[in-house]
Tab-separated table of C-alpha atoms (C1' of nucleotides) in Angstrom:
chain	number	residue	atom	x	y	z
Y	8	UNK	CA	112.443	52.114	33.365
Y	9	UNK	CA	113.173	48.433	32.928
Y	10	UNK	CA	116.731	49.173	33.852
Y	11	UNK	CA	115.640	50.686	37.145
Y	12	UNK	CA	113.500	47.652	37.922
Y	13	UNK	CA	116.439	45.349	37.323
Y	14	UNK	CA	118.741	47.545	39.331
Y	15	UNK	CA	116.683	47.561	42.470
Y	16	UNK	CA	116.112	43.841	42.339
Y	17	UNK	CA	119.854	43.351	42.101
Y	18	UNK	CA	120.244	45.625	45.051
Y	19	UNK	CA	117.771	43.703	47.173
Y	20	UNK	CA	119.157	40.317	46.211
Y	21	UNK	CA	122.685	41.482	46.963
Y	22	UNK	CA	121.719	42.826	50.374
Y	23	UNK	CA	123.457	41.133	53.279
Y	24	UNK	CA	121.444	38.334	54.848
Y	25	UNK	CA	122.369	39.281	58.398
Y	26	UNK	CA	121.043	41.866	60.785
Y	27	UNK	CA	123.316	44.534	59.303
Y	28	UNK	CA	121.245	44.851	56.148
Y	29	UNK	CA	120.468	48.572	55.843
Y	30	UNK	CA	117.195	47.978	54.036
Y	31	UNK	CA	115.898	45.676	56.728
Y	32	UNK	CA	117.119	48.013	59.456
Y	33	UNK	CA	115.137	50.789	57.815
Y	34	UNK	CA	112.085	48.579	57.496
Y	35	UNK	CA	112.287	47.874	61.202
Y	36	UNK	CA	112.466	51.576	61.957
Y	37	UNK	CA	109.123	52.120	60.290
Y	38	UNK	CA	107.306	48.869	60.994
Y	39	UNK	CA	105.040	50.526	63.507
Y	40	UNK	CA	101.522	51.789	63.115
Y	41	UNK	CA	102.101	54.957	65.124
Y	42	UNK	CA	105.438	55.854	63.559
Y	43	UNK	CA	104.135	55.599	60.014
Y	44	UNK	CA	100.945	57.442	60.865
Y	45	UNK	CA	102.765	60.310	62.553
Y	46	UNK	CA	105.217	60.580	59.670
Y	47	UNK	CA	102.403	60.513	57.173
Y	48	UNK	CA	100.682	63.403	58.928
Y	49	UNK	CA	103.896	65.389	59.138
Y	50	UNK	CA	104.206	65.159	55.363
Y	51	UNK	CA	100.982	67.065	54.955
Y	52	UNK	CA	101.843	70.249	56.767
Y	53	UNK	CA	105.189	71.896	57.615
Y	54	UNK	CA	104.670	72.077	61.376
Y	55	UNK	CA	102.314	70.560	63.902
Y	56	UNK	CA	101.701	71.283	67.529
Y	57	UNK	CA	101.272	68.383	69.925
Y	58	UNK	CA	97.540	68.930	70.190
Y	59	UNK	CA	97.156	69.191	66.414
Y	60	UNK	CA	98.762	65.813	65.966
Y	61	UNK	CA	96.428	64.323	68.558
Y	62	UNK	CA	93.473	65.637	66.602
Y	63	UNK	CA	94.905	64.473	63.276
Y	64	UNK	CA	95.432	60.978	64.708
Y	65	UNK	CA	92.277	60.446	66.750
Y	66	UNK	CA	92.990	57.000	68.201
Y	67	UNK	CA	96.422	57.895	69.556
Y	68	UNK	CA	96.869	58.560	73.261
Y	69	UNK	CA	99.105	61.087	74.991
Y	70	UNK	CA	101.456	58.328	76.025
Y	71	UNK	CA	101.889	56.809	72.608
Y	72	UNK	CA	102.158	60.125	70.795
Y	73	UNK	CA	104.885	61.285	73.150
Y	74	UNK	CA	106.712	57.978	72.895
Y	75	UNK	CA	106.487	57.946	69.096
Y	76	UNK	CA	107.639	61.551	68.757
Y	77	UNK	CA	110.643	60.881	70.984
Y	78	UNK	CA	111.567	57.815	68.958
Y	79	UNK	CA	111.311	59.597	65.627
Y	80	UNK	CA	113.327	62.456	67.059
Y	81	UNK	CA	116.011	60.021	68.219
Y	82	UNK	CA	116.200	58.527	64.728
Y	83	UNK	CA	116.652	62.059	63.463
Y	84	UNK	CA	113.735	62.276	61.084
Y	85	UNK	CA	111.666	64.782	63.007
Y	86	UNK	CA	112.620	67.789	65.082
Y	87	UNK	CA	111.027	69.387	68.104
Y	88	UNK	CA	111.089	73.113	68.649
Y	89	UNK	CA	109.929	74.544	71.927
Y	90	UNK	CA	108.822	78.139	72.383
Y	91	UNK	CA	108.825	79.276	75.974
Y	92	UNK	CA	105.675	81.308	75.736
Y	93	UNK	CA	102.623	81.205	77.878
Y	94	UNK	CA	100.881	78.962	77.206
Y	95	UNK	CA	103.681	76.631	76.142
Y	96	UNK	CA	104.026	76.028	72.411
Y	97	UNK	CA	105.893	73.164	70.784
Y	98	UNK	CA	106.227	72.571	67.076
Y	99	UNK	CA	107.125	69.334	65.363
Y	100	UNK	CA	108.380	69.075	61.795
Y	101	UNK	CA	110.252	66.741	59.501
Y	102	UNK	CA	113.999	67.052	59.203
Y	103	UNK	CA	115.736	66.703	55.853
Y	104	UNK	CA	115.982	62.942	56.245
Y	105	UNK	CA	112.330	62.870	57.230
Y	106	UNK	CA	111.359	64.678	54.055
Y	107	UNK	CA	113.459	62.205	52.131
Y	108	UNK	CA	110.968	59.524	53.113
Y	109	UNK	CA	108.148	61.027	51.080
Y	110	UNK	CA	109.019	58.987	47.942
Y	111	UNK	CA	108.352	55.883	50.025
Y	112	UNK	CA	104.865	57.134	50.770
Y	113	UNK	CA	104.426	57.948	47.126
Y	114	UNK	CA	105.219	54.393	46.080
Y	115	UNK	CA	102.825	53.099	48.716
Y	116	UNK	CA	100.181	55.410	47.286
Y	117	UNK	CA	100.745	54.133	43.760
Y	118	UNK	CA	100.503	50.568	44.997
Y	119	UNK	CA	97.319	51.309	46.916
Y	120	UNK	CA	95.701	52.753	43.790
Y	121	UNK	CA	96.260	49.605	41.841
Y	122	UNK	CA	96.204	46.754	44.308
Y	123	UNK	CA	94.699	47.646	47.655
Y	124	UNK	CA	91.855	45.249	48.413
Y	125	UNK	CA	88.686	47.320	48.568
Y	126	UNK	CA	86.429	44.905	50.416
Y	127	UNK	CA	86.037	47.167	53.428
E	21	UNK	CA	111.573	65.298	38.765
E	22	UNK	CA	110.408	68.347	40.648
E	23	UNK	CA	107.015	67.832	39.129
E	24	UNK	CA	106.853	64.323	40.524
E	25	UNK	CA	107.832	65.575	43.975
E	26	UNK	CA	105.073	68.149	43.909
E	27	UNK	CA	102.580	65.648	42.599
E	28	UNK	CA	103.029	63.131	45.358
E	29	UNK	CA	102.915	65.774	48.029
E	30	UNK	CA	99.610	66.975	46.611
E	31	UNK	CA	98.410	63.425	46.676
E	32	UNK	CA	99.345	62.933	50.313
E	33	UNK	CA	97.919	66.264	51.415
E	34	UNK	CA	94.688	65.553	49.552
E	35	UNK	CA	94.309	62.121	51.129
E	36	UNK	CA	91.223	61.698	53.259
E	37	UNK	CA	91.817	62.270	56.950
E	38	UNK	CA	89.628	59.372	58.040
E	39	UNK	CA	90.226	55.660	58.296
E	40	UNK	CA	89.347	55.166	54.629
E	41	UNK	CA	92.613	56.669	53.424
E	42	UNK	CA	94.117	54.089	51.069
E	43	UNK	CA	97.679	55.140	51.811
E	44	UNK	CA	97.226	54.743	55.538
E	45	UNK	CA	95.411	51.456	55.064
E	46	UNK	CA	98.380	50.210	53.068
E	47	UNK	CA	100.800	51.459	55.690
E	48	UNK	CA	98.901	49.506	58.307
E	49	UNK	CA	99.081	46.378	56.181
E	50	UNK	CA	102.862	46.518	56.229
E	51	UNK	CA	103.605	48.056	59.598
E	52	UNK	CA	104.796	44.762	60.971
E	53	UNK	CA	108.292	43.465	61.429
E	54	UNK	CA	107.493	39.957	60.243
E	55	UNK	CA	105.386	40.977	57.272
E	56	UNK	CA	108.011	43.303	55.876
E	57	UNK	CA	110.796	40.844	56.538
E	58	UNK	CA	108.994	37.959	54.820
E	59	UNK	CA	108.121	40.157	51.844
E	60	UNK	CA	111.672	41.371	51.606
E	61	UNK	CA	112.960	37.799	51.467
E	62	UNK	CA	110.391	36.812	48.874
E	63	UNK	CA	111.703	39.586	46.621
E	64	UNK	CA	115.082	37.897	46.485
E	65	UNK	CA	114.110	34.557	45.065
E	66	UNK	CA	111.090	33.400	43.025
E	67	UNK	CA	109.948	30.650	45.393
E	68	UNK	CA	110.660	29.627	48.955
E	69	UNK	CA	109.752	26.555	50.905
E	70	UNK	CA	108.563	26.935	54.483
E	71	UNK	CA	111.859	25.689	55.898
E	72	UNK	CA	113.874	27.975	53.626
E	73	UNK	CA	112.033	31.003	54.925
E	74	UNK	CA	112.698	29.895	58.487
E	75	UNK	CA	116.386	29.734	57.722
E	76	UNK	CA	116.364	33.056	55.872
E	77	UNK	CA	114.644	34.715	58.850
E	78	UNK	CA	116.434	33.145	61.814
E	79	UNK	CA	114.542	34.786	64.705
E	80	UNK	CA	111.089	33.858	63.424
E	81	UNK	CA	109.197	30.980	65.019
E	82	UNK	CA	106.942	28.396	63.386
E	83	UNK	CA	103.923	30.099	64.816
E	84	UNK	CA	104.743	33.573	63.602
E	85	UNK	CA	105.909	32.448	60.179
E	86	UNK	CA	102.688	30.539	59.627
E	87	UNK	CA	100.590	33.414	60.888
E	88	UNK	CA	102.430	35.944	58.730
E	89	UNK	CA	102.223	33.794	55.614
E	90	UNK	CA	98.478	33.319	56.091
E	91	UNK	CA	97.984	37.048	56.553
E	92	UNK	CA	99.968	37.961	53.454
E	93	UNK	CA	98.092	35.317	51.515
E	94	UNK	CA	94.770	36.770	52.696
E	95	UNK	CA	95.849	40.221	51.521
E	96	UNK	CA	96.648	38.603	48.187
E	97	UNK	CA	100.282	39.536	47.872
E	98	UNK	CA	101.750	36.067	48.234
E	99	UNK	CA	100.557	32.688	47.060
E	100	UNK	CA	100.947	29.222	48.501
E	101	UNK	CA	101.329	26.186	46.289
E	102	UNK	CA	101.200	22.748	47.817
E	103	UNK	CA	102.637	19.662	46.144
E	104	UNK	CA	101.304	16.433	47.550
E	105	UNK	CA	104.552	14.576	47.406
E	106	UNK	CA	106.319	12.636	50.067
E	107	UNK	CA	107.728	14.426	51.936
E	108	UNK	CA	105.293	17.294	51.654
E	109	UNK	CA	106.473	20.279	49.645
E	110	UNK	CA	104.998	23.778	49.786
E	111	UNK	CA	106.212	26.756	47.804
E	112	UNK	CA	105.561	30.387	48.568
E	113	UNK	CA	105.956	33.200	46.068
E	114	UNK	CA	104.869	36.764	45.430
E	115	UNK	CA	101.755	37.414	43.420
E	116	UNK	CA	101.589	40.245	40.904
E	117	UNK	CA	100.509	42.701	43.573
E	118	UNK	CA	103.298	41.431	45.784
E	119	UNK	CA	105.856	42.100	43.072
E	120	UNK	CA	104.381	45.544	42.676
E	121	UNK	CA	105.672	46.363	46.148
E	122	UNK	CA	109.305	46.166	45.125
E	123	UNK	CA	109.513	49.883	44.250
E	124	UNK	CA	108.656	50.580	47.870
E	125	UNK	CA	111.648	48.549	48.969
E	126	UNK	CA	113.730	50.350	46.421
E	127	UNK	CA	112.846	53.743	47.852
E	128	UNK	CA	113.596	52.451	51.345
E	129	UNK	CA	116.970	51.290	50.059
E	130	UNK	CA	117.742	54.675	48.562
E	131	UNK	CA	116.787	56.348	51.810
E	132	UNK	CA	118.910	53.947	53.835
E	133	UNK	CA	121.943	54.727	51.684
E	134	UNK	CA	121.722	58.391	52.400
E	135	UNK	CA	120.197	58.761	55.813
E	136	UNK	CA	120.245	55.589	57.879
E	137	UNK	CA	121.980	56.296	61.186
E	138	UNK	CA	125.098	54.147	61.246
E	139	UNK	CA	125.878	54.253	64.958
E	140	UNK	CA	125.250	50.557	65.434
M	24	DC	C1'	99.352	73.587	76.355
M	25	DA	C1'	102.254	69.796	76.374
M	26	DG	C1'	103.295	66.675	78.317
M	27	DT	C1'	104.629	62.835	82.686
M	28	DA	C1'	103.346	59.130	86.033
M	29	DT	C1'	100.986	55.204	87.371
M	30	DC	C1'	98.153	51.322	87.099
M	31	DC	C1'	96.616	47.541	84.771
M	32	DC	C1'	94.795	44.565	81.259
M	33	DG	C1'	94.730	42.271	76.850
M	34	DT	C1'	97.413	40.424	72.982
M	35	DC	C1'	101.366	39.096	71.123
M	36	DC	C1'	104.468	35.941	70.794
M	37	DG	C1'	108.245	32.566	72.271
M	38	DA	C1'	108.884	27.756	73.720
M	39	DT	C1'	107.612	23.305	73.472
M	40	DA	C1'	105.282	19.296	72.083
M	41	DC	C1'	102.652	17.035	68.786
M	42	DT	C1'	100.481	15.609	63.779
M	43	DG	C1'	99.211	14.566	58.725
D	24	DC	C1'	108.482	18.542	55.710
D	25	DA	C1'	105.164	21.758	56.979
D	26	DG	C1'	102.834	22.854	59.808
D	27	DT	C1'	98.965	22.956	64.421
D	28	DA	C1'	97.963	23.180	69.554
D	29	DT	C1'	98.616	24.796	73.913
D	30	DC	C1'	100.493	27.395	77.673
D	31	DG	C1'	102.416	31.156	80.011
D	32	DG	C1'	105.119	35.426	80.409
D	33	DA	C1'	106.376	39.876	78.598
D	34	DC	C1'	105.005	44.100	77.119
D	35	DG	C1'	102.494	47.224	74.218
D	36	DG	C1'	99.409	50.357	75.059
D	37	DG	C1'	94.705	52.284	77.111
D	38	DA	C1'	92.641	55.068	80.889
D	39	DT	C1'	93.133	58.267	84.186
D	40	DA	C1'	95.102	61.651	87.062
D	41	DC	C1'	98.492	64.930	87.724
D	42	DT	C1'	102.359	68.845	86.625
D	43	DG	C1'	105.520	72.759	84.791
DNA sequence: CAGTATCCCGTCCGATACTG
DNA sequence: CAGTATCGGACGGGATACTG
């Protein structure tokens, strides 16, 4: 346990200071309200239709949901599957690398339990 | 290991769907390029002066660094200590709850190792 | 249903100059 | 040194209407 703590600190300290730092590049990828929210929802359920995501994320608009889904798809962490039925059906789900992000959410959850300010 | 995986998925799935969800509230707190970058730097070294942070984060401006530091201080994850010397010296460092975020960075690092697209 | 297209407004934020 | 103040432009993103 203590060893792990030390290890990751070493890892962070040793990370390159320039824009090539993989940790910082990853942080940038997910430093967006809509991206994290969409990913968080996609963790809950194997597949979502476009309309389901809109309902799950009430404040999001068509435009932003589409934009966010395209971005996450381009990064390769979600996949879009279109069924040419009538009416049209599209299903979104996490890819393997998307699933691999769940431990990040778990650590956030643990932190929230202990430290999240509860004033609101 | 598998048990942990299952546990955190249960936790995410069971999270409230409304705006009170602590995980989503935490995600919002850190869904910002400057906040994550400043926190990441503060993990590397126990204290930073204002000017050191500016150098460590080249693209940031006075305005945004100040704003970000005040926000993180308000959340309670960093602390500001002012020494009334001449010239003025101010030191920023993580609080306990700030340090508690390092496992999140660690998971991001692990993810980056395995899945970060390397095209650029 | 699952989007796209367009318009438009607010805020974010960079640049610059100034201060205790 | 460690900021604050001010201005102005870019752009994120909302609202609405439309389409395959």
